[in-house]
Tab-separated table of C-alpha atoms in Angstrom:
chain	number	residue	atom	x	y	z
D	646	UNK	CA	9.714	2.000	27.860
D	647	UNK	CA	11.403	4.074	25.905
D	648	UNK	CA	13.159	2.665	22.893
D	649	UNK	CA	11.776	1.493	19.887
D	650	UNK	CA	12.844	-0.372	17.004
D	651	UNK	CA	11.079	-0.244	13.999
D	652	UNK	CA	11.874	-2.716	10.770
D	653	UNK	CA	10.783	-0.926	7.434
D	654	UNK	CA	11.427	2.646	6.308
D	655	UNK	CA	8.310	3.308	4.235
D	656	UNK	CA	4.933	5.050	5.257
D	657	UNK	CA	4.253	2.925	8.626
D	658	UNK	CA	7.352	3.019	9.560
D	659	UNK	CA	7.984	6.488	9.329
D	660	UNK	CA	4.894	7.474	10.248
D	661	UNK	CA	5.466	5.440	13.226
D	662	UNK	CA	8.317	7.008	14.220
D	663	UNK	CA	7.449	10.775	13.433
D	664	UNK	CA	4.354	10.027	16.443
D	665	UNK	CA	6.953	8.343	18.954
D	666	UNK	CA	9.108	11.386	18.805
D	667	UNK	CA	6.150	13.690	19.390
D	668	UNK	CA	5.762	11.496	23.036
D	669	UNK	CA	9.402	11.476	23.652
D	670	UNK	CA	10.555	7.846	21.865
D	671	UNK	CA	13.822	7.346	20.866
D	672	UNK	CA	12.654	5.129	17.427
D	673	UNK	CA	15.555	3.351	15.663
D	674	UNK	CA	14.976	2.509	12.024
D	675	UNK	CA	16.225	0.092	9.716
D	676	UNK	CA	15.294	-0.339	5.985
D	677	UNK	CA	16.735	-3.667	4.015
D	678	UNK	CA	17.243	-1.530	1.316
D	679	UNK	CA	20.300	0.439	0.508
D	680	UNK	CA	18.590	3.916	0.098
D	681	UNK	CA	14.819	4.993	0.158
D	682	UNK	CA	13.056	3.556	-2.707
D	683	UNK	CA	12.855	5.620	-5.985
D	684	UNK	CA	9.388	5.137	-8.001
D	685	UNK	CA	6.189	3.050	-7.102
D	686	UNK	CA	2.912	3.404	-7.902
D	687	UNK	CA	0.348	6.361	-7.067
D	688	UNK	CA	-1.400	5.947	-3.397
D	689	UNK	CA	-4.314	6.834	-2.157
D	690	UNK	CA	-4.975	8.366	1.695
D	691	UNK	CA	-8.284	8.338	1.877
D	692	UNK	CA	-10.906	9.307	5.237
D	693	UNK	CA	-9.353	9.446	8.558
D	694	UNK	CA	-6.222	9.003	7.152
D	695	UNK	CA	-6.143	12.903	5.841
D	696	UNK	CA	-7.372	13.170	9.573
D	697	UNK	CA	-3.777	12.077	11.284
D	698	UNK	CA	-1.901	13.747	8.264
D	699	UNK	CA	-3.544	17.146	8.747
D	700	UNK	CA	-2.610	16.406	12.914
D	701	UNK	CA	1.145	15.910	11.393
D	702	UNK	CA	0.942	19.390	9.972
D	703	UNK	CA	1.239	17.801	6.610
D	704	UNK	CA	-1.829	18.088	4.577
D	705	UNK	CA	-0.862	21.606	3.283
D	706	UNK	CA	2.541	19.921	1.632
D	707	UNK	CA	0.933	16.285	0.762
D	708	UNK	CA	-2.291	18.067	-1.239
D	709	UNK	CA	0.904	20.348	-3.063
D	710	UNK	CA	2.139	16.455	-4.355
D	711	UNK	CA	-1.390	14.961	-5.306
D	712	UNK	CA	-0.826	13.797	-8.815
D	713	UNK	CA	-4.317	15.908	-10.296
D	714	UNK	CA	-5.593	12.799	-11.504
D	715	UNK	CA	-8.885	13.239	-13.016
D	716	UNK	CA	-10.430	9.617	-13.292
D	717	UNK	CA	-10.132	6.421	-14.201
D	718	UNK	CA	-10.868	5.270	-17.764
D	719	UNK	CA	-11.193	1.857	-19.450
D	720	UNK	CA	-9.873	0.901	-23.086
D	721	UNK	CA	-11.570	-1.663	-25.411
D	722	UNK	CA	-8.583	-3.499	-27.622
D	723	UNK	CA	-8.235	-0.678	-29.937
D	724	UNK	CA	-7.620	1.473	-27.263
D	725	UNK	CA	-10.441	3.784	-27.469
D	726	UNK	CA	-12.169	4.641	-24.278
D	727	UNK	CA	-15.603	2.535	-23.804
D	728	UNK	CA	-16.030	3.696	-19.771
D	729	UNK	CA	-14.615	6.221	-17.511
D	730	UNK	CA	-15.300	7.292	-13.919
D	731	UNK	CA	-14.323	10.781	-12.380
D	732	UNK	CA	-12.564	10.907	-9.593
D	733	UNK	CA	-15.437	12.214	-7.466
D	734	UNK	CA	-18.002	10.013	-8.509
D	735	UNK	CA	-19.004	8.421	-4.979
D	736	UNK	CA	-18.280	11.523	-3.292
D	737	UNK	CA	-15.632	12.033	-1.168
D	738	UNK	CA	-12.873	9.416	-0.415
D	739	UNK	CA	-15.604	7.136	-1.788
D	740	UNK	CA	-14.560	7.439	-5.458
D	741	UNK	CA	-11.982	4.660	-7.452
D	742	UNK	CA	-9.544	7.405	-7.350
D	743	UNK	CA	-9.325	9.017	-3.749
D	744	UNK	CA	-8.810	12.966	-3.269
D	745	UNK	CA	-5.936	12.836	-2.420
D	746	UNK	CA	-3.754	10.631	-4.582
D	747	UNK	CA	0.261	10.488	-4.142
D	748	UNK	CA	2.981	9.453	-5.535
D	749	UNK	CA	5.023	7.148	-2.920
D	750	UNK	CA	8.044	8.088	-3.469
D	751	UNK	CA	6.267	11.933	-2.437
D	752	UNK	CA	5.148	10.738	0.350
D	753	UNK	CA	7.908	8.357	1.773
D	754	UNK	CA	10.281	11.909	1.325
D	755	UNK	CA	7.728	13.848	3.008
D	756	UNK	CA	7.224	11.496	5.792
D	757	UNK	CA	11.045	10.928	6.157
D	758	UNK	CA	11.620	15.010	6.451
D	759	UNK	CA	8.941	14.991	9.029
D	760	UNK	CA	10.004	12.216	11.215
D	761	UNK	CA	13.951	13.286	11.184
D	762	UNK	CA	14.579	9.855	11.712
D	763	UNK	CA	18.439	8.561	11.214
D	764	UNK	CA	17.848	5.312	8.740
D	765	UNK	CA	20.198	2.467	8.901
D	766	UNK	CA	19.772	0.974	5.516
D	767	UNK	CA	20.743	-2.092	4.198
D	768	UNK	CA	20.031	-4.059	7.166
D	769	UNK	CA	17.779	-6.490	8.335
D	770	UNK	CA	16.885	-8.387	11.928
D	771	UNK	CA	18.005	-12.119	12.010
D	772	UNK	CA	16.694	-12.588	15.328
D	773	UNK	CA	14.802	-12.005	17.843
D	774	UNK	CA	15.177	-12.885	21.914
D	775	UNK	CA	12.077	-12.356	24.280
D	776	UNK	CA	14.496	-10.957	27.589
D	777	UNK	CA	13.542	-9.850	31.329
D	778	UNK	CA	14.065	-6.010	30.306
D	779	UNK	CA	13.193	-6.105	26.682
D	780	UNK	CA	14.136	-7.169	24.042
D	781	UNK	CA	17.038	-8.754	21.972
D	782	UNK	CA	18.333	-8.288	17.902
D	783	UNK	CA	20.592	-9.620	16.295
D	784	UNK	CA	21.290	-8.386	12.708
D	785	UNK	CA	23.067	-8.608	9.300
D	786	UNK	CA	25.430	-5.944	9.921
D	787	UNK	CA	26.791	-4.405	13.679
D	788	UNK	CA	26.045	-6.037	17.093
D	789	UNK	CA	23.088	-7.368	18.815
D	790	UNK	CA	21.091	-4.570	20.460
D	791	UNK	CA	18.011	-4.656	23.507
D	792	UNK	CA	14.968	-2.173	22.741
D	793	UNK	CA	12.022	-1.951	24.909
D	794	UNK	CA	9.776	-2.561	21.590
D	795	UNK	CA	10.492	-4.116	18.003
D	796	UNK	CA	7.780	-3.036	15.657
D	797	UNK	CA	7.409	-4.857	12.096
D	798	UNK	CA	6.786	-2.285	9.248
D	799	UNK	CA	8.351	-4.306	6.668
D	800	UNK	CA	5.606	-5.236	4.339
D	801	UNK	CA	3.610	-8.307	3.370
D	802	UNK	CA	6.922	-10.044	3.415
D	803	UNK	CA	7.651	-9.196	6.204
D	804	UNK	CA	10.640	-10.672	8.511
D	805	UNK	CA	9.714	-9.542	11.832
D	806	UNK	CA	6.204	-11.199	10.903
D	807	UNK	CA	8.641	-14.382	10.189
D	808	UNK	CA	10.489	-14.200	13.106
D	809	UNK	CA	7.825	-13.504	15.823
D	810	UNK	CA	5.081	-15.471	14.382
D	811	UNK	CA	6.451	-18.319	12.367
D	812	UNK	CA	5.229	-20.004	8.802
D	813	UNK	CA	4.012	-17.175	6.483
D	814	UNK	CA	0.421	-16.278	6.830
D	815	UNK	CA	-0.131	-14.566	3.310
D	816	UNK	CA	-3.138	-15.826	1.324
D	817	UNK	CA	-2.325	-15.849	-2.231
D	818	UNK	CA	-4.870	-13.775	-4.697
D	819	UNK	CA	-3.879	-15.230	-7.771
D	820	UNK	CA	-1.715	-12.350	-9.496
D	821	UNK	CA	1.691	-11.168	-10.377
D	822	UNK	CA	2.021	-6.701	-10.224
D	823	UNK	CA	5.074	-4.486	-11.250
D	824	UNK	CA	5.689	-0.718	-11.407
D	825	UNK	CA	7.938	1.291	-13.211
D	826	UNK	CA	8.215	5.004	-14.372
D	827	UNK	CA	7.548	6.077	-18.406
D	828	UNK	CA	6.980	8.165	-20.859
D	829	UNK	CA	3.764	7.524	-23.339
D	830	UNK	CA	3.235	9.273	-26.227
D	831	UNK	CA	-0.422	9.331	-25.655
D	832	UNK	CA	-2.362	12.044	-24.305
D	833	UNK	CA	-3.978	11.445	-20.699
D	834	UNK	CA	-5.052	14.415	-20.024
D	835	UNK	CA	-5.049	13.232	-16.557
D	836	UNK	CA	-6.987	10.336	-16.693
D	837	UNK	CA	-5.649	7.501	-15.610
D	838	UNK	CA	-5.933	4.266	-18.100
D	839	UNK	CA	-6.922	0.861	-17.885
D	840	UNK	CA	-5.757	-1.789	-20.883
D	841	UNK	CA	-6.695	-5.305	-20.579
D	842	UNK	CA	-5.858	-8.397	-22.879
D	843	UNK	CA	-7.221	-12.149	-22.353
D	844	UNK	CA	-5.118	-15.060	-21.215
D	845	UNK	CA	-2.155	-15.911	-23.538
D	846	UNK	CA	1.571	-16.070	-23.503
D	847	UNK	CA	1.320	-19.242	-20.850
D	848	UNK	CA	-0.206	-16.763	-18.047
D	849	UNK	CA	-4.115	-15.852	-17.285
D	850	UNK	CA	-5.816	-12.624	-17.936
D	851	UNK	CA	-3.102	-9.177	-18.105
D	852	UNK	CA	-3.454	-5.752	-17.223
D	853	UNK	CA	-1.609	-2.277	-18.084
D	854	UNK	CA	-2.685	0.744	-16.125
D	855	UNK	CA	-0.957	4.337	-16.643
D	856	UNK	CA	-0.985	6.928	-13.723
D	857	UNK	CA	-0.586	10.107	-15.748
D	858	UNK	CA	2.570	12.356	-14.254
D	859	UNK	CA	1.023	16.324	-15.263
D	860	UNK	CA	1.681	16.794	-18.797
D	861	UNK	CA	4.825	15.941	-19.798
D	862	UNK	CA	4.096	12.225	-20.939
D	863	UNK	CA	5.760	11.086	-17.840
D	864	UNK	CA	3.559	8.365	-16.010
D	865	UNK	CA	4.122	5.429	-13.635
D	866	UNK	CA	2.918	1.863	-15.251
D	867	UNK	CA	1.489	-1.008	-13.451
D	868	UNK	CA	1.465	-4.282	-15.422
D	869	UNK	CA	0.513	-7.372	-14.473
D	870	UNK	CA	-0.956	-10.845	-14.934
D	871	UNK	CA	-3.168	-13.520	-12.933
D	872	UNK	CA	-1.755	-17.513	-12.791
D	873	UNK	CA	-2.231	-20.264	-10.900
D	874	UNK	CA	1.211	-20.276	-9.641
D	875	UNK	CA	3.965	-17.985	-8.644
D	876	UNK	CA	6.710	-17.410	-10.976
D	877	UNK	CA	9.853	-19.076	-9.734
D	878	UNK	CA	12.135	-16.654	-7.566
D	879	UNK	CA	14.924	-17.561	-9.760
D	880	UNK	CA	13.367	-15.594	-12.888
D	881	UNK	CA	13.958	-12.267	-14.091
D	882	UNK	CA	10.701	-10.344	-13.431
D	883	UNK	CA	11.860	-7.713	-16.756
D	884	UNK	CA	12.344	-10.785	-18.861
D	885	UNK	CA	8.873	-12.599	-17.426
D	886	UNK	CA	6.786	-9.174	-18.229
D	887	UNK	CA	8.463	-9.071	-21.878
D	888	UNK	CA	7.503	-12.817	-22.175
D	889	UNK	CA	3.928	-12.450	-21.105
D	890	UNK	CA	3.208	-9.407	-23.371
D	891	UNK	CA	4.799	-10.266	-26.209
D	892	UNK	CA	2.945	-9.816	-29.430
D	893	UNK	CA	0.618	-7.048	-27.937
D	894	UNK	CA	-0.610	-3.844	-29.707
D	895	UNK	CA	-1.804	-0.230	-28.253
D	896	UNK	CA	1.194	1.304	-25.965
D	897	UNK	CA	2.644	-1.932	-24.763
D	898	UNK	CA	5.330	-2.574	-27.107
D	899	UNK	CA	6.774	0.930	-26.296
D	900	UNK	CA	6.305	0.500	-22.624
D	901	UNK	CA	8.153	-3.111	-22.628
D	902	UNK	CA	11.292	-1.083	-24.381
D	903	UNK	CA	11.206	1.126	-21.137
D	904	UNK	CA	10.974	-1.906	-18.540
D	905	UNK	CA	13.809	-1.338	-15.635
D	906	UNK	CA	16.408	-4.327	-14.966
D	907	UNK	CA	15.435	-4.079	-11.332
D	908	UNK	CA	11.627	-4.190	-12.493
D	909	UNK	CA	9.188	-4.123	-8.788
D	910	UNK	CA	7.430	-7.272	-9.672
D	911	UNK	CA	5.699	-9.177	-7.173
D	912	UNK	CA	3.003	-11.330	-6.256
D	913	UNK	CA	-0.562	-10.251	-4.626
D	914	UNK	CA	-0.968	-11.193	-1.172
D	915	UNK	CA	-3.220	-10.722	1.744
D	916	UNK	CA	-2.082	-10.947	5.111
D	917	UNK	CA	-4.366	-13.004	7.465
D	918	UNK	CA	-3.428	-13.375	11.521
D	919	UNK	CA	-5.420	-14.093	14.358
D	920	UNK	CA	-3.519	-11.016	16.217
D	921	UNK	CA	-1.132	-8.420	15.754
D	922	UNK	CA	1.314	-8.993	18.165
D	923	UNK	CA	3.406	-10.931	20.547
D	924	UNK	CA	5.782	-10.654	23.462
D	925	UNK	CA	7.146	-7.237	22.833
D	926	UNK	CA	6.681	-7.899	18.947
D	927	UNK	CA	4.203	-5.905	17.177
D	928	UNK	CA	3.107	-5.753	13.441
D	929	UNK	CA	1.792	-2.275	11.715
D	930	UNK	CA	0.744	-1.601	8.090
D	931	UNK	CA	1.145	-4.093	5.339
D	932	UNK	CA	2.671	-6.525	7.643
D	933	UNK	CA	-0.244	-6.779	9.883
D	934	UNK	CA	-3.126	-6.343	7.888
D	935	UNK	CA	-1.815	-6.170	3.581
D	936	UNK	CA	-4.014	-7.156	0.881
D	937	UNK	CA	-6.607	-4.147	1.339
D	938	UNK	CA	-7.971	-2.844	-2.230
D	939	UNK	CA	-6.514	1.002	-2.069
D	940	UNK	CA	-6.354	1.471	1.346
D	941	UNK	CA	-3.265	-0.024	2.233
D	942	UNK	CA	-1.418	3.261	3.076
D	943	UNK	CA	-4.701	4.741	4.521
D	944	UNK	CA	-4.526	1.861	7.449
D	945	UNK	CA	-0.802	2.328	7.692
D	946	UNK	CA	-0.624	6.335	8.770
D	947	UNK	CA	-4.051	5.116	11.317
D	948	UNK	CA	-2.392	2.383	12.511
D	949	UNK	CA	0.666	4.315	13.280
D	950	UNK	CA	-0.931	7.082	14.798
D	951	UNK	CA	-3.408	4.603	17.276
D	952	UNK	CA	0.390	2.474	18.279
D	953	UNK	CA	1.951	5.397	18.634
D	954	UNK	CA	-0.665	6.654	21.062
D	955	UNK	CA	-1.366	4.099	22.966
D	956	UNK	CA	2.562	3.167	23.893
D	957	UNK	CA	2.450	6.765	25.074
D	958	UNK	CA	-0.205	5.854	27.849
D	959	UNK	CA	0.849	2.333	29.016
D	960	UNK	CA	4.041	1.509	30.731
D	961	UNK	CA	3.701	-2.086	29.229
D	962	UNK	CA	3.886	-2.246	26.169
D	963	UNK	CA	2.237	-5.649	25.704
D	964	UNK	CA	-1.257	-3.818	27.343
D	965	UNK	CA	-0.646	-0.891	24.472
D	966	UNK	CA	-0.562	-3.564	21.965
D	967	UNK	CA	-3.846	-5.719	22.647
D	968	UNK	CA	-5.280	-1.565	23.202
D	969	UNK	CA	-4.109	-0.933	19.502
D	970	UNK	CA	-5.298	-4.125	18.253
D	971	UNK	CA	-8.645	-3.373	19.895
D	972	UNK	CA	-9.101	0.079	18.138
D	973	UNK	CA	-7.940	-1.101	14.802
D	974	UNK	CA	-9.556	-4.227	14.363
D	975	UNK	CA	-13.012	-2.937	13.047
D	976	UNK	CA	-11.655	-0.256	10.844
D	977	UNK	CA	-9.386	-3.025	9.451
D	978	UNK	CA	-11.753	-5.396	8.740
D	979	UNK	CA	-13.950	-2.599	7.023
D	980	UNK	CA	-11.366	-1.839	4.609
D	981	UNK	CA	-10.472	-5.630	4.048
D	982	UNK	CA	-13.540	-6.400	2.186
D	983	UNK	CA	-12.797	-7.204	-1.301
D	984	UNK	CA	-15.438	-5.932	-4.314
D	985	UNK	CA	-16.917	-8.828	-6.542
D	986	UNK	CA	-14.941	-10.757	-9.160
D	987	UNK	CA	-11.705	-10.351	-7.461
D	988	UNK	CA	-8.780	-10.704	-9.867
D	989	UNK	CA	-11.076	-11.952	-12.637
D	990	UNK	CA	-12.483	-8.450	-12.421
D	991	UNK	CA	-9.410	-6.717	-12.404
D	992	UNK	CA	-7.716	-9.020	-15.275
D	993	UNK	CA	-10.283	-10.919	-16.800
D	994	UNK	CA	-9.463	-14.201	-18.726
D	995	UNK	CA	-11.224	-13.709	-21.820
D	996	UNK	CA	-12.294	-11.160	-24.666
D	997	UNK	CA	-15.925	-11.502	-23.684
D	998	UNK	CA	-14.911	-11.160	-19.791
D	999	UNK	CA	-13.134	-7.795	-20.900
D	1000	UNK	CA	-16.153	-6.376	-22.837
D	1001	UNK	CA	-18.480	-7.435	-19.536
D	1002	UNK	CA	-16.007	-6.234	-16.878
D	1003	UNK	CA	-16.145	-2.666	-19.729
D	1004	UNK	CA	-19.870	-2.299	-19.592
D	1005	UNK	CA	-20.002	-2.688	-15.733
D	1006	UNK	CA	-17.813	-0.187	-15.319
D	1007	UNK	CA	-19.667	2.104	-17.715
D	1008	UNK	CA	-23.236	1.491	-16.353
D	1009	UNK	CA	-21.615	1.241	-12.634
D	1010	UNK	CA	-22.215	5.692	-11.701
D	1011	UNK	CA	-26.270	4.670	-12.304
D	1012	UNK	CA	-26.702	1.641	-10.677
D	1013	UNK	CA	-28.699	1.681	-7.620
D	1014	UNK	CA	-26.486	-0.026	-4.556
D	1015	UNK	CA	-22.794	1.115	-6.446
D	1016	UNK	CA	-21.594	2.328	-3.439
D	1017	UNK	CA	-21.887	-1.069	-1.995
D	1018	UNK	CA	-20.609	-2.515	-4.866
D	1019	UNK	CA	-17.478	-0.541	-4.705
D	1020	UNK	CA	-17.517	-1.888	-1.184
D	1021	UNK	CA	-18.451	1.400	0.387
D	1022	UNK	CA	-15.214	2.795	0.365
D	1023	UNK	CA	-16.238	5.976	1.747
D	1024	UNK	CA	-17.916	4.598	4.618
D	1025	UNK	CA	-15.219	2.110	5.383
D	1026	UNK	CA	-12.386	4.858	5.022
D	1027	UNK	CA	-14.133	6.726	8.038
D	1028	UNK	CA	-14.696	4.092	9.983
D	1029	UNK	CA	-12.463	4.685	12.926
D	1030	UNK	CA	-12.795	7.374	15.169
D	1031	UNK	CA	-9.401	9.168	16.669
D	1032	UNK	CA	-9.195	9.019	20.488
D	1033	UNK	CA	-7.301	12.294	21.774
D	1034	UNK	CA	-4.103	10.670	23.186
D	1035	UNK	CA	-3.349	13.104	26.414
D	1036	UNK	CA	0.334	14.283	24.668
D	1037	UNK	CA	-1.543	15.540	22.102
D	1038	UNK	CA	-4.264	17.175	24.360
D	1039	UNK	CA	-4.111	21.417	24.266
């Protein structure tokens, strides 16, 4: 068991494959995108996830990338800040903001530099044939090709996940996101910022966050919305943002002029299977287990680390799968738990919602119990211990 192929170039993917090359894998990649993706939003790697990064030899060149964000602070509809929390507020990798926050477009180059991994972009897997000695893809572009292993990195939408498991298994959570990069005239001073305006414009409650980039006035914007339904996959997400903000003060009308034609806009999902794997079919990162509330690339560099390691000590792979399941499945479902409100609290529906959500936020470093409100973050991002695989063994 030797080869591998692995569907999705982006953290769990290549972290994937810089591990199977450590134990002597030959990992094939493919990315249905035409290059590695430029832009994206800040990410967090929070607990045991600096654990595996500092066993990559990385940490020294990730902490040289973390974006120095200071905080998170919340704006009333004039824009003035009415709460803030610092970045270290619940202690380490148990604050809003973790300590190590990255840009992933940083950390999808240094991942790719560390893996060495030849990328075959703009291709996907069509199929997928359970054989005697392995098994069989079939693809959009070249021949059909036999690999011990297929491994599903490809995201919450995924098509490995399609292919192996059936009917989509994504529960919605009620909200449309983008990202894009910017330049604000306003000064951040590090912090990053959270705007909020009630329902209007035909869509529920909407939200503009900037992730400050130093200070130059470059920052990456999320912007989004909750609704009922999704938008149709027909529309044009650019022209759907500009619709749904129209007529709004503060920094939006400057940040709508900046909004890309191929805008990242997509809608909120959680992923939600009664395993991880099948046949020689397995599922890592946002494919398996999406939907977490900032720990999504956190699970993804554990997960790949624990698959990684235990292919290295089975000879079946289908034992090293229900091994990795086994070892992830408590850590997952620690970092799966979702704080109160949900979207309401993120994007709240009405003025008075806004103002509530505000003084929570405000009175939330003094509450008794906040670290359980925040869902215990630190607690949940440590809650997976690293077994020793014997390659990695002095």
């Amino acid at each position: 068991m030797r080869t591998v192929l692995i569907s999705g170039a982006g953290v769990a993917g290549l972290s994937l494959a810089y591990w199977l090359r450590q134990y002597g894998f030959h990992p094939t990649l493919i990315e249905r995108a035409p290059a590695l993706r430029p832009g994206g939003q800040a990410v967090d790697i929070r607990g045991t996830a600096r654990e595996v990064v500092a066993r990559m030899g990385l940490l020294d060149e990730v902490r040289a990338a973390h974006t120095g964000t200071r905080g998170i602070a919340w704006l009333n509809e004039r824009g003035r800040r009415v709460a803030e929390m610092a970045a270290d507020a619940f202690g380490d990798s148990g604050g809003v903001i973790a300590d190590l926050e990255i840009l992933r477009t940083d950390l999808v180059r240094i991942l790719h530099d560390a893996a060495a991994a030849d990328i075959e972009y703009g291709t996907e897997i069509t199929a997928l044939t359970e054989e005697s000695d392995g098994i069989r893809a079939t693809f959009t572009h070249g021949p059909a090709r036999t690999f011990d292993v297929v491994v599903g990195a490809d995201g919450i939408g995924s098509g490995v996940r399609s292919l192996a498991f059936g009917p989509e298994s994504v529960r919605d959570l009620g909200y449309h996101l983008g990202y894009f990069p910017a330049r604000t005239r306003l000064a951040l001073d590090g912090w990053e910022v959270v705007y909020n305006l009630p329902a209007g414009n035909g869509v529920g409650g909407r939200v503009v966050m900037l992730y400050p980039l130093g200070t130059s006035g470059d920052c990456r914007v999320l912007i989004g919305f909750t609704s009922p339904e999704p938008i149709s996959p027909q529309a044009n997400p650019a022209a759907v943002v500009t619709e749904a903000f129209a007529g709004a003060g503060w920094e939006i009308p400057a940040l709508l002029a900046q909004l890309p034609d191929d805008l990242y806009f997509s809608r909120a999902g959680e992923v939600r299977l009664a395993e991880w794997h099948r046949g020689r079919t397995v599922l890592l990162g946002d494919s398996a287990f999406g939907g977490s509330l900032g720990m999504g690339t956190s699970l993804a560099i554990v997960g790949a680390y624990v698959l990684a390691g235990e292919l290295s000590t089975m000879d079946d792979p289908r034992a090293a799968f229900a091994r990795y399941a086994d070892e992830m499945r408590d850590y997952v479902a620690a970092n799966r738990k979702r704080p109160p409100g949900g979207a309401s609290g993120f994007a709240p529906r009405t003025r008075n919602g806004i103002r509530l959500r505000n003084a929570v936020m405000r009175a939330m470093p003094y509450l008794p119990g906040r670290q359980r409100m925040l869902g215990g973050l630190q607690r949940s991002a440590n809650a997976i211990t690293l077994k020793p695989y014997p390659a990695l063994r002095s």
